[in-house]
Amino acid sequence: MAFVQNTATTNDGFGFASKVYDFFAGIQTAARKQKVYADTYAELSSLTNRELADIGIGRSDIKAIALDQAGL
């Protein structure tokens, strides 16, 4: 009786390498989102109340807008 064992691996999403890749991709995505949040928050915070009012934003809305922009 013949016996064949296939040990080839594929990137099917279940292997160790795929999990490591997904882990680091998740960290990279989180870092990008955090940068967008921080940049947006800093930019809006630097505006005066008058400038914010001109574009229809209240100072209390800055955090929510930055979170929304970053997709958090």
PDB file of N, CA, C and O in Angstrom:
ATOM      1  N   MET A   1       0.852  -1.157   0.000  1.00  0.00           N
ATOM      2  CA  MET A   1       0.000   0.000   0.000  1.00  0.00           C
ATOM      3  C   MET A   1       0.906   1.230   0.000  1.00  0.00           C
ATOM      4  O   MET A   1       1.846   1.327   0.768  1.00  0.00           O
ATOM      5  N   ALA A   2       0.593   2.195  -0.845  1.00  0.00           N
ATOM      6  CA  ALA A   2       1.367   3.431  -0.946  1.00  0.00           C
ATOM      7  C   ALA A   2       0.791   4.477  -0.004  1.00  0.00           C
ATOM      8  O   ALA A   2      -0.410   4.524   0.234  1.00  0.00           O
ATOM      9  N   PHE A   3       1.666   5.315   0.529  1.00  0.00           N
ATOM     10  CA  PHE A   3       1.247   6.363   1.440  1.00  0.00           C
ATOM     11  C   PHE A   3       1.893   7.666   1.002  1.00  0.00           C
ATOM     12  O   PHE A   3       3.102   7.741   0.831  1.00  0.00           O
ATOM     13  N   VAL A   4       1.088   8.690   0.808  1.00  0.00           N
ATOM     14  CA  VAL A   4       1.601   9.991   0.386  1.00  0.00           C
ATOM     15  C   VAL A   4       1.165  11.020   1.415  1.00  0.00           C
ATOM     16  O   VAL A   4       0.012  11.058   1.822  1.00  0.00           O
ATOM     17  N   GLN A   5       2.113  11.849   1.809  1.00  0.00           N
ATOM     18  CA  GLN A   5       1.787  12.914   2.756  1.00  0.00           C
ATOM     19  C   GLN A   5       2.236  14.231   2.141  1.00  0.00           C
ATOM     20  O   GLN A   5       3.390  14.410   1.798  1.00  0.00           O
ATOM     21  N   ASN A   6       1.307  15.146   2.015  1.00  0.00           N
ATOM     22  CA  ASN A   6       1.608  16.453   1.445  1.00  0.00           C
ATOM     23  C   ASN A   6       1.877  17.415   2.590  1.00  0.00           C
ATOM     24  O   ASN A   6       1.006  17.689   3.407  1.00  0.00           O
ATOM     25  N   THR A   7       3.083  17.955   2.656  1.00  0.00           N
ATOM     26  CA  THR A   7       3.430  18.876   3.737  1.00  0.00           C
ATOM     27  C   THR A   7       3.578  20.310   3.244  1.00  0.00           C
ATOM     28  O   THR A   7       4.072  21.164   3.965  1.00  0.00           O
ATOM     29  N   ALA A   8       3.165  20.567   2.032  1.00  0.00           N
ATOM     30  CA  ALA A   8       3.250  21.927   1.498  1.00  0.00           C
ATOM     31  C   ALA A   8       2.312  22.838   2.281  1.00  0.00           C
ATOM     32  O   ALA A   8       1.220  22.439   2.679  1.00  0.00           O
ATOM     33  N   THR A   9       2.772  24.044   2.507  1.00  0.00           N
ATOM     34  CA  THR A   9       1.932  24.995   3.230  1.00  0.00           C
ATOM     35  C   THR A   9       1.454  26.072   2.281  1.00  0.00           C
ATOM     36  O   THR A   9       2.136  26.432   1.324  1.00  0.00           O
ATOM     37  N   THR A  10       0.308  26.580   2.567  1.00  0.00           N
ATOM     38  CA  THR A  10      -0.244  27.679   1.781  1.00  0.00           C
ATOM     39  C   THR A  10      -0.641  28.787   2.729  1.00  0.00           C
ATOM     40  O   THR A  10      -0.816  28.571   3.922  1.00  0.00           O
ATOM     41  N   ASN A  11      -0.785  29.953   2.206  1.00  0.00           N
ATOM     42  CA  ASN A  11      -1.219  31.088   3.025  1.00  0.00           C
ATOM     43  C   ASN A  11      -2.742  31.115   3.019  1.00  0.00           C
ATOM     44  O   ASN A  11      -3.373  31.978   2.448  1.00  0.00           O
ATOM     45  N   ASP A  12      -3.319  30.126   3.687  1.00  0.00           N
ATOM     46  CA  ASP A  12      -4.774  29.970   3.706  1.00  0.00           C
ATOM     47  C   ASP A  12      -5.436  30.702   4.861  1.00  0.00           C
ATOM     48  O   ASP A  12      -6.633  30.592   5.066  1.00  0.00           O
ATOM     49  N   GLY A  13      -4.645  31.456   5.643  1.00  0.00           N
ATOM     50  CA  GLY A  13      -5.223  32.187   6.747  1.00  0.00           C
ATOM     51  C   GLY A  13      -5.233  31.431   8.056  1.00  0.00           C
ATOM     52  O   GLY A  13      -5.681  31.937   9.059  1.00  0.00           O
ATOM     53  N   PHE A  14      -4.727  30.204   8.061  1.00  0.00           N
ATOM     54  CA  PHE A  14      -4.754  29.405   9.272  1.00  0.00           C
ATOM     55  C   PHE A  14      -3.364  29.071   9.790  1.00  0.00           C
ATOM     56  O   PHE A  14      -3.212  28.578  10.885  1.00  0.00           O
ATOM     57  N   GLY A  15      -2.346  29.328   9.000  1.00  0.00           N
ATOM     58  CA  GLY A  15      -0.987  28.995   9.406  1.00  0.00           C
ATOM     59  C   GLY A  15      -0.407  30.007  10.379  1.00  0.00           C
ATOM     60  O   GLY A  15      -0.922  31.110  10.550  1.00  0.00           O
ATOM     61  N   PHE A  16       0.682  29.614  11.009  1.00  0.00           N
ATOM     62  CA  PHE A  16       1.358  30.477  11.973  1.00  0.00           C
ATOM     63  C   PHE A  16       1.831  31.770  11.315  1.00  0.00           C
ATOM     64  O   PHE A  16       1.643  32.856  11.870  1.00  0.00           O
ATOM     65  N   ALA A  17       2.421  31.659  10.133  1.00  0.00           N
ATOM     66  CA  ALA A  17       2.936  32.847   9.443  1.00  0.00           C
ATOM     67  C   ALA A  17       1.807  33.823   9.142  1.00  0.00           C
ATOM     68  O   ALA A  17       1.981  35.044   9.272  1.00  0.00           O
ATOM     69  N   SER A  18       0.673  33.306   8.772  1.00  0.00           N
ATOM     70  CA  SER A  18      -0.473  34.160   8.484  1.00  0.00           C
ATOM     71  C   SER A  18      -0.945  34.881   9.734  1.00  0.00           C
ATOM     72  O   SER A  18      -1.292  36.063   9.691  1.00  0.00           O
ATOM     73  N   LYS A  19      -0.935  34.200  10.860  1.00  0.00           N
ATOM     74  CA  LYS A  19      -1.355  34.816  12.118  1.00  0.00           C
ATOM     75  C   LYS A  19      -0.372  35.898  12.557  1.00  0.00           C
ATOM     76  O   LYS A  19      -0.779  36.950  13.047  1.00  0.00           O
ATOM     77  N   VAL A  20       0.910  35.653  12.363  1.00  0.00           N
ATOM     78  CA  VAL A  20       1.926  36.660  12.697  1.00  0.00           C
ATOM     79  C   VAL A  20       1.759  37.869  11.792  1.00  0.00           C
ATOM     80  O   VAL A  20       1.793  39.014  12.258  1.00  0.00           O
ATOM     81  N   TYR A  21       1.558  37.623  10.510  1.00  0.00           N
ATOM     82  CA  TYR A  21       1.354  38.720   9.559  1.00  0.00           C
ATOM     83  C   TYR A  21       0.123  39.542   9.950  1.00  0.00           C
ATOM     84  O   TYR A  21       0.177  40.768   9.976  1.00  0.00           O
ATOM     85  N   ASP A  22      -0.969  38.872  10.259  1.00  0.00           N
ATOM     86  CA  ASP A  22      -2.201  39.566  10.653  1.00  0.00           C
ATOM     87  C   ASP A  22      -1.998  40.384  11.927  1.00  0.00           C
ATOM     88  O   ASP A  22      -2.535  41.482  12.056  1.00  0.00           O
ATOM     89  N   PHE A  23      -1.224  39.844  12.860  1.00  0.00           N
ATOM     90  CA  PHE A  23      -0.942  40.542  14.113  1.00  0.00           C
ATOM     91  C   PHE A  23      -0.219  41.858  13.832  1.00  0.00           C
ATOM     92  O   PHE A  23      -0.617  42.922  14.310  1.00  0.00           O
ATOM     93  N   PHE A  24       0.845  41.796  13.046  1.00  0.00           N
ATOM     94  CA  PHE A  24       1.611  43.003  12.752  1.00  0.00           C
ATOM     95  C   PHE A  24       0.842  43.964  11.852  1.00  0.00           C
ATOM     96  O   PHE A  24       0.971  45.182  11.982  1.00  0.00           O
ATOM     97  N   ALA A  25       0.016  43.442  10.964  1.00  0.00           N
ATOM     98  CA  ALA A  25      -0.825  44.305  10.135  1.00  0.00           C
ATOM     99  C   ALA A  25      -1.828  45.049  11.000  1.00  0.00           C
ATOM    100  O   ALA A  25      -2.116  46.228  10.768  1.00  0.00           O
ATOM    101  N   GLY A  26      -2.356  44.380  12.013  1.00  0.00           N
ATOM    102  CA  GLY A  26      -3.281  45.021  12.942  1.00  0.00           C
ATOM    103  C   GLY A  26      -2.614  46.136  13.734  1.00  0.00           C
ATOM    104  O   GLY A  26      -3.199  47.200  13.951  1.00  0.00           O
ATOM    105  N   ILE A  27      -1.380  45.898  14.167  1.00  0.00           N
ATOM    106  CA  ILE A  27      -0.631  46.933  14.881  1.00  0.00           C
ATOM    107  C   ILE A  27      -0.387  48.126  13.966  1.00  0.00           C
ATOM    108  O   ILE A  27      -0.535  49.282  14.378  1.00  0.00           O
ATOM    109  N   GLN A  28      -0.027  47.856  12.737  1.00  0.00           N
ATOM    110  CA  GLN A  28       0.231  48.925  11.766  1.00  0.00           C
ATOM    111  C   GLN A  28      -1.040  49.738  11.508  1.00  0.00           C
ATOM    112  O   GLN A  28      -1.002  50.968  11.467  1.00  0.00           O
ATOM    113  N   THR A  29      -2.158  49.080  11.361  1.00  0.00           N
ATOM    114  CA  THR A  29      -3.430  49.762  11.143  1.00  0.00           C
ATOM    115  C   THR A  29      -3.798  50.618  12.351  1.00  0.00           C
ATOM    116  O   THR A  29      -4.226  51.767  12.203  1.00  0.00           O
ATOM    117  N   ALA A  30      -3.619  50.072  13.543  1.00  0.00           N
ATOM    118  CA  ALA A  30      -3.918  50.827  14.766  1.00  0.00           C
ATOM    119  C   ALA A  30      -3.023  52.056  14.884  1.00  0.00           C
ATOM    120  O   ALA A  30      -3.486  53.130  15.290  1.00  0.00           O
ATOM    121  N   ALA A  31      -1.764  51.923  14.521  1.00  0.00           N
ATOM    122  CA  ALA A  31      -0.833  53.056  14.583  1.00  0.00           C
ATOM    123  C   ALA A  31      -1.245  54.149  13.601  1.00  0.00           C
ATOM    124  O   ALA A  31      -1.187  55.342  13.920  1.00  0.00           O
ATOM    125  N   ARG A  32      -1.675  53.748  12.403  1.00  0.00           N
ATOM    126  CA  ARG A  32      -2.133  54.739  11.417  1.00  0.00           C
ATOM    127  C   ARG A  32      -3.371  55.477  11.911  1.00  0.00           C
ATOM    128  O   ARG A  32      -3.485  56.693  11.780  1.00  0.00           O
ATOM    129  N   LYS A  33      -4.306  54.727  12.488  1.00  0.00           N
ATOM    130  CA  LYS A  33      -5.527  55.347  13.005  1.00  0.00           C
ATOM    131  C   LYS A  33      -5.213  56.309  14.143  1.00  0.00           C
ATOM    132  O   LYS A  33      -5.798  57.382  14.237  1.00  0.00           O
ATOM    133  N   GLN A  34      -4.293  55.917  15.009  1.00  0.00           N
ATOM    134  CA  GLN A  34      -3.913  56.773  16.130  1.00  0.00           C
ATOM    135  C   GLN A  34      -3.276  58.059  15.629  1.00  0.00           C
ATOM    136  O   GLN A  34      -3.518  59.142  16.160  1.00  0.00           O
ATOM    137  N   LYS A  35      -2.471  57.963  14.565  1.00  0.00           N
ATOM    138  CA  LYS A  35      -1.835  59.158  13.997  1.00  0.00           C
ATOM    139  C   LYS A  35      -2.879  60.081  13.383  1.00  0.00           C
ATOM    140  O   LYS A  35      -2.830  61.300  13.572  1.00  0.00           O
ATOM    141  N   VAL A  36      -3.839  59.522  12.678  1.00  0.00           N
ATOM    142  CA  VAL A  36      -4.910  60.343  12.100  1.00  0.00           C
ATOM    143  C   VAL A  36      -5.684  61.041  13.210  1.00  0.00           C
ATOM    144  O   VAL A  36      -5.983  62.238  13.118  1.00  0.00           O
ATOM    145  N   TYR A  37      -5.997  60.305  14.275  1.00  0.00           N
ATOM    146  CA  TYR A  37      -6.710  60.887  15.413  1.00  0.00           C
ATOM    147  C   TYR A  37      -5.904  62.042  16.011  1.00  0.00           C
ATOM    148  O   TYR A  37      -6.424  63.132  16.216  1.00  0.00           O
ATOM    149  N   ALA A  38      -4.639  61.791  16.310  1.00  0.00           N
ATOM    150  CA  ALA A  38      -3.800  62.805  16.961  1.00  0.00           C
ATOM    151  C   ALA A  38      -3.630  64.036  16.083  1.00  0.00           C
ATOM    152  O   ALA A  38      -3.701  65.174  16.568  1.00  0.00           O
ATOM    153  N   ASP A  39      -3.420  63.819  14.785  1.00  0.00           N
ATOM    154  CA  ASP A  39      -3.248  64.948  13.865  1.00  0.00           C
ATOM    155  C   ASP A  39      -4.525  65.774  13.759  1.00  0.00           C
ATOM    156  O   ASP A  39      -4.483  67.010  13.792  1.00  0.00           O
ATOM    157  N   THR A  40      -5.658  65.087  13.632  1.00  0.00           N
ATOM    158  CA  THR A  40      -6.932  65.790  13.512  1.00  0.00           C
ATOM    159  C   THR A  40      -7.247  66.557  14.791  1.00  0.00           C
ATOM    160  O   THR A  40      -7.649  67.722  14.751  1.00  0.00           O
ATOM    161  N   TYR A  41      -7.048  65.913  15.931  1.00  0.00           N
ATOM    162  CA  TYR A  41      -7.314  66.549  17.215  1.00  0.00           C
ATOM    163  C   TYR A  41      -6.430  67.787  17.397  1.00  0.00           C
ATOM    164  O   TYR A  41      -6.904  68.855  17.798  1.00  0.00           O
ATOM    165  N   ALA A  42      -5.154  67.657  17.086  1.00  0.00           N
ATOM    166  CA  ALA A  42      -4.224  68.781  17.236  1.00  0.00           C
ATOM    167  C   ALA A  42      -4.590  69.929  16.302  1.00  0.00           C
ATOM    168  O   ALA A  42      -4.553  71.099  16.700  1.00  0.00           O
ATOM    169  N   GLU A  43      -4.935  69.587  15.079  1.00  0.00           N
ATOM    170  CA  GLU A  43      -5.283  70.619  14.094  1.00  0.00           C
ATOM    171  C   GLU A  43      -6.528  71.397  14.527  1.00  0.00           C
ATOM    172  O   GLU A  43      -6.545  72.625  14.503  1.00  0.00           O
ATOM    173  N   LEU A  44      -7.562  70.686  14.933  1.00  0.00           N
ATOM    174  CA  LEU A  44      -8.790  71.362  15.349  1.00  0.00           C
ATOM    175  C   LEU A  44      -8.602  72.114  16.666  1.00  0.00           C
ATOM    176  O   LEU A  44      -9.162  73.192  16.849  1.00  0.00           O
ATOM    177  N   SER A  45      -7.819  71.563  17.564  1.00  0.00           N
ATOM    178  CA  SER A  45      -7.582  72.225  18.845  1.00  0.00           C
ATOM    179  C   SER A  45      -6.811  73.530  18.691  1.00  0.00           C
ATOM    180  O   SER A  45      -6.921  74.427  19.521  1.00  0.00           O
ATOM    181  N   SER A  46      -6.027  73.618  17.630  1.00  0.00           N
ATOM    182  CA  SER A  46      -5.224  74.821  17.427  1.00  0.00           C
ATOM    183  C   SER A  46      -6.059  75.995  16.896  1.00  0.00           C
ATOM    184  O   SER A  46      -5.602  77.137  16.922  1.00  0.00           O
ATOM    185  N   LEU A  47      -7.280  75.710  16.433  1.00  0.00           N
ATOM    186  CA  LEU A  47      -8.142  76.773  15.922  1.00  0.00           C
ATOM    187  C   LEU A  47      -8.775  77.548  17.078  1.00  0.00           C
ATOM    188  O   LEU A  47      -9.009  77.002  18.151  1.00  0.00           O
ATOM    189  N   THR A  48      -9.044  78.796  16.821  1.00  0.00           N
ATOM    190  CA  THR A  48      -9.734  79.615  17.830  1.00  0.00           C
ATOM    191  C   THR A  48     -11.212  79.252  17.843  1.00  0.00           C
ATOM    192  O   THR A  48     -11.725  78.615  16.915  1.00  0.00           O
ATOM    193  N   ASN A  49     -11.903  79.677  18.899  1.00  0.00           N
ATOM    194  CA  ASN A  49     -13.347  79.437  18.981  1.00  0.00           C
ATOM    195  C   ASN A  49     -14.065  80.070  17.802  1.00  0.00           C
ATOM    196  O   ASN A  49     -15.036  79.512  17.286  1.00  0.00           O
ATOM    197  N   ARG A  50     -13.607  81.216  17.377  1.00  0.00           N
ATOM    198  CA  ARG A  50     -14.220  81.909  16.238  1.00  0.00           C
ATOM    199  C   ARG A  50     -14.049  81.098  14.954  1.00  0.00           C
ATOM    200  O   ARG A  50     -14.992  80.949  14.170  1.00  0.00           O
ATOM    201  N   GLU A  51     -12.849  80.574  14.734  1.00  0.00           N
ATOM    202  CA  GLU A  51     -12.597  79.763  13.537  1.00  0.00           C
ATOM    203  C   GLU A  51     -13.430  78.478  13.566  1.00  0.00           C
ATOM    204  O   GLU A  51     -13.970  78.061  12.528  1.00  0.00           O
ATOM    205  N   LEU A  52     -13.520  77.873  14.720  1.00  0.00           N
ATOM    206  CA  LEU A  52     -14.351  76.668  14.850  1.00  0.00           C
ATOM    207  C   LEU A  52     -15.815  76.984  14.564  1.00  0.00           C
ATOM    208  O   LEU A  52     -16.504  76.223  13.875  1.00  0.00           O
ATOM    209  N   ALA A  53     -16.302  78.107  15.093  1.00  0.00           N
ATOM    210  CA  ALA A  53     -17.691  78.504  14.865  1.00  0.00           C
ATOM    211  C   ALA A  53     -17.940  78.766  13.381  1.00  0.00           C
ATOM    212  O   ALA A  53     -19.011  78.442  12.855  1.00  0.00           O
ATOM    213  N   ASP A  54     -16.951  79.323  12.696  1.00  0.00           N
ATOM    214  CA  ASP A  54     -17.097  79.589  11.262  1.00  0.00           C
ATOM    215  C   ASP A  54     -17.309  78.315  10.448  1.00  0.00           C
ATOM    216  O   ASP A  54     -17.978  78.338   9.414  1.00  0.00           O
ATOM    217  N   ILE A  55     -16.726  77.221  10.900  1.00  0.00           N
ATOM    218  CA  ILE A  55     -16.898  75.954  10.169  1.00  0.00           C
ATOM    219  C   ILE A  55     -17.951  75.055  10.818  1.00  0.00           C
ATOM    220  O   ILE A  55     -18.126  73.903  10.421  1.00  0.00           O
ATOM    221  N   GLY A  56     -18.641  75.587  11.817  1.00  0.00           N
ATOM    222  CA  GLY A  56     -19.765  74.876  12.414  1.00  0.00           C
ATOM    223  C   GLY A  56     -19.387  73.794  13.404  1.00  0.00           C
ATOM    224  O   GLY A  56     -20.101  72.800  13.539  1.00  0.00           O
ATOM    225  N   ILE A  57     -18.260  73.968  14.081  1.00  0.00           N
ATOM    226  CA  ILE A  57     -17.802  72.979  15.051  1.00  0.00           C
ATOM    227  C   ILE A  57     -17.673  73.646  16.407  1.00  0.00           C
ATOM    228  O   ILE A  57     -17.113  74.736  16.525  1.00  0.00           O
ATOM    229  N   GLY A  58     -18.170  72.990  17.432  1.00  0.00           N
ATOM    230  CA  GLY A  58     -17.969  73.463  18.793  1.00  0.00           C
ATOM    231  C   GLY A  58     -16.723  72.817  19.367  1.00  0.00           C
ATOM    232  O   GLY A  58     -16.338  71.713  18.963  1.00  0.00           O
ATOM    233  N   ARG A  59     -16.090  73.491  20.297  1.00  0.00           N
ATOM    234  CA  ARG A  59     -14.868  72.933  20.889  1.00  0.00           C
ATOM    235  C   ARG A  59     -15.139  71.568  21.523  1.00  0.00           C
ATOM    236  O   ARG A  59     -14.287  70.687  21.498  1.00  0.00           O
ATOM    237  N   SER A  60     -16.328  71.357  22.032  1.00  0.00           N
ATOM    238  CA  SER A  60     -16.666  70.073  22.656  1.00  0.00           C
ATOM    239  C   SER A  60     -16.843  68.951  21.626  1.00  0.00           C
ATOM    240  O   SER A  60     -16.901  67.776  21.995  1.00  0.00           O
ATOM    241  N   ASP A  61     -16.925  69.297  20.348  1.00  0.00           N
ATOM    242  CA  ASP A  61     -17.098  68.302  19.288  1.00  0.00           C
ATOM    243  C   ASP A  61     -15.775  67.777  18.737  1.00  0.00           C
ATOM    244  O   ASP A  61     -15.761  66.829  17.947  1.00  0.00           O
ATOM    245  N   ILE A  62     -14.673  68.374  19.130  1.00  0.00           N
ATOM    246  CA  ILE A  62     -13.376  68.043  18.529  1.00  0.00           C
ATOM    247  C   ILE A  62     -13.034  66.563  18.709  1.00  0.00           C
ATOM    248  O   ILE A  62     -12.638  65.891  17.753  1.00  0.00           O
ATOM    249  N   LYS A  63     -13.176  66.043  19.918  1.00  0.00           N
ATOM    250  CA  LYS A  63     -12.821  64.641  20.169  1.00  0.00           C
ATOM    251  C   LYS A  63     -13.646  63.692  19.307  1.00  0.00           C
ATOM    252  O   LYS A  63     -13.109  62.768  18.696  1.00  0.00           O
ATOM    253  N   ALA A  64     -14.946  63.928  19.238  1.00  0.00           N
ATOM    254  CA  ALA A  64     -15.822  63.057  18.442  1.00  0.00           C
ATOM    255  C   ALA A  64     -15.475  63.117  16.958  1.00  0.00           C
ATOM    256  O   ALA A  64     -15.477  62.101  16.269  1.00  0.00           O
ATOM    257  N   ILE A  65     -15.160  64.300  16.481  1.00  0.00           N
ATOM    258  CA  ILE A  65     -14.800  64.463  15.075  1.00  0.00           C
ATOM    259  C   ILE A  65     -13.490  63.735  14.782  1.00  0.00           C
ATOM    260  O   ILE A  65     -13.353  63.046  13.765  1.00  0.00           O
ATOM    261  N   ALA A  66     -12.510  63.881  15.672  1.00  0.00           N
ATOM    262  CA  ALA A  66     -11.212  63.218  15.480  1.00  0.00           C
ATOM    263  C   ALA A  66     -11.373  61.687  15.517  1.00  0.00           C
ATOM    264  O   ALA A  66     -10.772  60.972  14.708  1.00  0.00           O
ATOM    265  N   LEU A  67     -12.190  61.195  16.440  1.00  0.00           N
ATOM    266  CA  LEU A  67     -12.440  59.749  16.506  1.00  0.00           C
ATOM    267  C   LEU A  67     -13.114  59.248  15.236  1.00  0.00           C
ATOM    268  O   LEU A  67     -12.763  58.199  14.694  1.00  0.00           O
ATOM    269  N   ASP A  68     -14.079  59.996  14.748  1.00  0.00           N
ATOM    270  CA  ASP A  68     -14.798  59.620  13.534  1.00  0.00           C
ATOM    271  C   ASP A  68     -13.852  59.637  12.328  1.00  0.00           C
ATOM    272  O   ASP A  68     -13.880  58.730  11.496  1.00  0.00           O
ATOM    273  N   GLN A  69     -13.018  60.659  12.245  1.00  0.00           N
ATOM    274  CA  GLN A  69     -12.078  60.780  11.128  1.00  0.00           C
ATOM    275  C   GLN A  69     -11.099  59.611  11.107  1.00  0.00           C
ATOM    276  O   GLN A  69     -10.749  59.122  10.045  1.00  0.00           O
ATOM    277  N   ALA A  70     -10.689  59.170  12.285  1.00  0.00           N
ATOM    278  CA  ALA A  70      -9.729  58.074  12.381  1.00  0.00           C
ATOM    279  C   ALA A  70     -10.397  56.697  12.236  1.00  0.00           C
ATOM    280  O   ALA A  70      -9.724  55.687  12.101  1.00  0.00           O
ATOM    281  N   GLY A  71     -11.703  56.674  12.297  1.00  0.00           N
ATOM    282  CA  GLY A  71     -12.407  55.391  12.187  1.00  0.00           C
ATOM    283  C   GLY A  71     -12.362  54.590  13.481  1.00  0.00           C
ATOM    284  O   GLY A  71     -12.388  53.371  13.466  1.00  0.00           O
ATOM    285  N   LEU A  72     -12.306  55.302  14.585  1.00  0.00           N
ATOM    286  CA  LEU A  72     -12.252  54.622  15.888  1.00  0.00           C
ATOM    287  C   LEU A  72     -13.606  54.614  16.564  1.00  0.00           C
ATOM    288  O   LEU A  72     -14.482  55.309  16.312  1.00  0.00           O
TER     289      LEU A  72
END
